[in-house]
Amino acid sequence: MQRNLKNDIIETAENFTDNFSDKAKFDFSVESLQDVDAMLDELRDFEIDEDYLNSACSMVGSYIFEVARRNFGGEYYWVQDKEQPVLITGEPAFSVSIYAFDKVRGRIVNGEEDNIPYYFEGYVKAVQKGKETGYCATIV
């Protein structure tokens, strides 16, 4: 199950980079999240149904997950009660978790208050703190 989850997220993230290569350079860098945020801001201008919203959350969320995993490591786990994956970085020395699908949904629905680069900066700081102190957190 874990292997399939990881492969599914990687494949979805890579499909995102292929499908939107005309919009920006999605190279799994932390800096590329600025372009992700701009795309999500543009989506706010459109009336989208729940199926499209779920699809966007999955595709863009998988890309954000892979930016995190490729730059900072971690493992994916399926959270049944949330019906979505979580990335946990640092185990067993520390534990920093993110729910990218929730954050993408928030960015589309709520706007700037759920800014993706700001969210990711919190994740990066938590990972750094975890490496230094054994800190554990879920970034929301």
Short mmCIF file of C-alpha atoms in Angstrom, two decimals:
data_model
loop_
_atom_site.label_atom_id
_atom_site.label_comp_id
_atom_site.label_asym_id
_atom_site.label_seq_id
_atom_site.Cartn_x
_atom_site.Cartn_y
_atom_site.Cartn_z
CA MET A 1 0.00 0.00 0.00
CA GLN A 2 2.73 2.51 0.99
CA ARG A 3 4.71 1.80 -2.18
CA ASN A 4 1.64 2.39 -4.36
CA LEU A 5 0.81 5.61 -2.51
CA LYS A 6 4.30 6.97 -3.05
CA ASN A 7 4.27 5.97 -6.72
CA ASP A 8 0.82 7.51 -7.22
CA ILE A 9 1.92 10.81 -5.68
CA ILE A 10 5.13 10.91 -7.72
CA GLU A 11 3.27 10.11 -10.94
CA THR A 12 0.59 12.71 -10.24
CA ALA A 13 3.23 15.36 -9.45
CA GLU A 14 5.15 14.58 -12.63
CA ASN A 15 1.91 14.75 -14.65
CA PHE A 16 1.34 18.19 -13.14
CA THR A 17 4.76 19.36 -14.33
CA ASP A 18 4.07 17.98 -17.83
CA ASN A 19 0.54 19.37 -18.07
CA PHE A 20 1.48 22.88 -16.94
CA SER A 21 4.98 23.25 -18.38
CA ASP A 22 3.67 26.10 -20.54
CA LYS A 23 2.75 28.09 -17.39
CA ALA A 24 6.07 27.97 -15.51
CA LYS A 25 9.16 25.92 -14.79
CA PHE A 26 7.93 23.34 -12.31
CA ASP A 27 11.25 21.74 -11.35
CA PHE A 28 10.41 20.60 -7.80
CA SER A 29 12.33 23.52 -6.32
CA VAL A 30 11.05 25.42 -3.31
CA GLU A 31 11.09 28.56 -5.48
CA SER A 32 8.65 26.97 -7.95
CA LEU A 33 5.96 27.15 -5.27
CA GLN A 34 5.63 30.88 -6.06
CA ASP A 35 4.33 29.86 -9.51
CA VAL A 36 2.07 27.21 -7.95
CA ASP A 37 0.57 29.87 -5.70
CA ALA A 38 0.01 32.20 -8.66
CA MET A 39 -1.79 29.42 -10.57
CA LEU A 40 -4.03 28.70 -7.60
CA ASP A 41 -4.80 32.41 -7.29
CA GLU A 42 -5.93 32.42 -10.94
CA LEU A 43 -8.26 29.48 -10.24
CA ARG A 44 -10.13 31.66 -7.77
CA ASP A 45 -11.45 33.66 -10.72
CA PHE A 46 -13.40 30.66 -12.00
CA GLU A 47 -16.47 28.92 -10.71
CA ILE A 48 -15.38 25.32 -10.22
CA ASP A 49 -17.36 22.31 -9.07
CA GLU A 50 -16.39 19.90 -6.28
CA ASP A 51 -14.96 17.28 -8.68
CA TYR A 52 -12.65 19.83 -10.30
CA LEU A 53 -11.65 21.18 -6.89
CA ASN A 54 -10.79 17.66 -5.70
CA SER A 55 -8.78 17.02 -8.85
CA ALA A 56 -6.85 20.28 -8.45
CA CYS A 57 -6.16 19.49 -4.79
CA SER A 58 -4.81 16.07 -5.73
CA MET A 59 -2.65 17.23 -8.62
CA VAL A 60 -1.23 20.40 -7.09
CA GLY A 61 -1.03 18.83 -3.63
CA SER A 62 1.03 15.95 -5.04
CA TYR A 63 3.43 18.46 -6.58
CA ILE A 64 3.82 20.27 -3.23
CA PHE A 65 4.37 16.94 -1.48
CA GLU A 66 7.10 16.05 -3.95
CA VAL A 67 8.80 19.43 -3.54
CA ALA A 68 8.92 18.68 0.18
CA ARG A 69 10.03 15.06 -0.14
CA ARG A 70 12.67 15.69 -2.80
CA ASN A 71 14.18 18.57 -0.86
CA PHE A 72 13.76 17.39 2.75
CA GLY A 73 12.87 13.69 2.68
CA GLY A 74 9.99 11.90 4.28
CA GLU A 75 7.46 9.14 3.86
CA TYR A 76 3.86 9.18 2.69
CA TYR A 77 1.05 7.67 4.74
CA TRP A 78 -2.66 7.43 4.01
CA VAL A 79 -4.88 8.99 6.68
CA GLN A 80 -8.20 7.21 6.42
CA ASP A 81 -10.31 9.62 8.47
CA LYS A 82 -9.07 12.58 6.38
CA GLU A 83 -9.23 10.58 3.14
CA GLN A 84 -5.90 11.98 1.99
CA PRO A 85 -2.16 11.43 2.29
CA VAL A 86 0.21 13.05 4.74
CA LEU A 87 3.97 13.49 4.32
CA ILE A 88 5.98 12.94 7.49
CA THR A 89 9.57 14.18 7.41
CA GLY A 90 12.35 13.32 9.83
CA GLU A 91 11.28 10.14 11.57
CA PRO A 92 12.50 8.77 13.90
CA ALA A 93 14.72 11.69 15.02
CA PHE A 94 11.90 14.23 14.66
CA SER A 95 8.52 14.45 12.95
CA VAL A 96 7.09 17.22 10.79
CA SER A 97 3.85 16.48 8.93
CA ILE A 98 2.06 18.32 6.14
CA TYR A 99 -1.33 17.87 4.50
CA ALA A 100 -0.83 19.47 1.08
CA PHE A 101 -4.29 18.62 -0.29
CA ASP A 102 -5.96 20.60 2.53
CA LYS A 103 -3.68 23.57 1.93
CA VAL A 104 -4.39 23.64 -1.82
CA ARG A 105 -8.13 23.54 -1.12
CA GLY A 106 -7.71 26.39 1.35
CA ARG A 107 -5.74 28.46 -1.16
CA ILE A 108 -8.41 28.07 -3.83
CA VAL A 109 -11.36 28.62 -1.49
CA ASN A 110 -9.95 31.16 0.99
CA GLY A 111 -7.39 33.03 -1.09
CA GLU A 112 -4.18 34.68 0.05
CA GLU A 113 -4.63 33.70 3.71
CA ASP A 114 -3.61 30.17 2.65
CA ASN A 115 -0.54 31.29 0.70
CA ILE A 116 1.48 28.23 -0.37
CA PRO A 117 5.03 29.67 -0.09
CA TYR A 118 4.26 30.98 3.40
CA TYR A 119 2.88 27.57 4.41
CA PHE A 120 5.93 25.83 2.99
CA GLU A 121 8.27 28.22 4.79
CA GLY A 122 6.65 27.09 8.05
CA TYR A 123 7.33 23.50 7.07
CA VAL A 124 10.99 24.26 6.27
CA LYS A 125 11.49 26.07 9.58
CA ALA A 126 9.87 23.17 11.45
CA VAL A 127 12.18 20.68 9.70
CA GLN A 128 15.21 22.79 10.63
CA LYS A 129 14.02 23.01 14.24
CA GLY A 130 13.36 19.27 14.23
CA LYS A 131 16.91 18.53 13.12
CA GLU A 132 18.25 20.69 15.93
CA THR A 133 15.93 19.76 18.78
CA GLY A 134 13.83 16.69 17.93
CA TYR A 135 10.78 18.94 17.43
CA CYS A 136 7.50 17.35 16.29
CA ALA A 137 4.71 19.27 14.54
CA THR A 138 1.94 19.15 11.99
CA ILE A 139 1.97 22.21 9.78
CA VAL A 140 -1.55 23.46 9.02
#
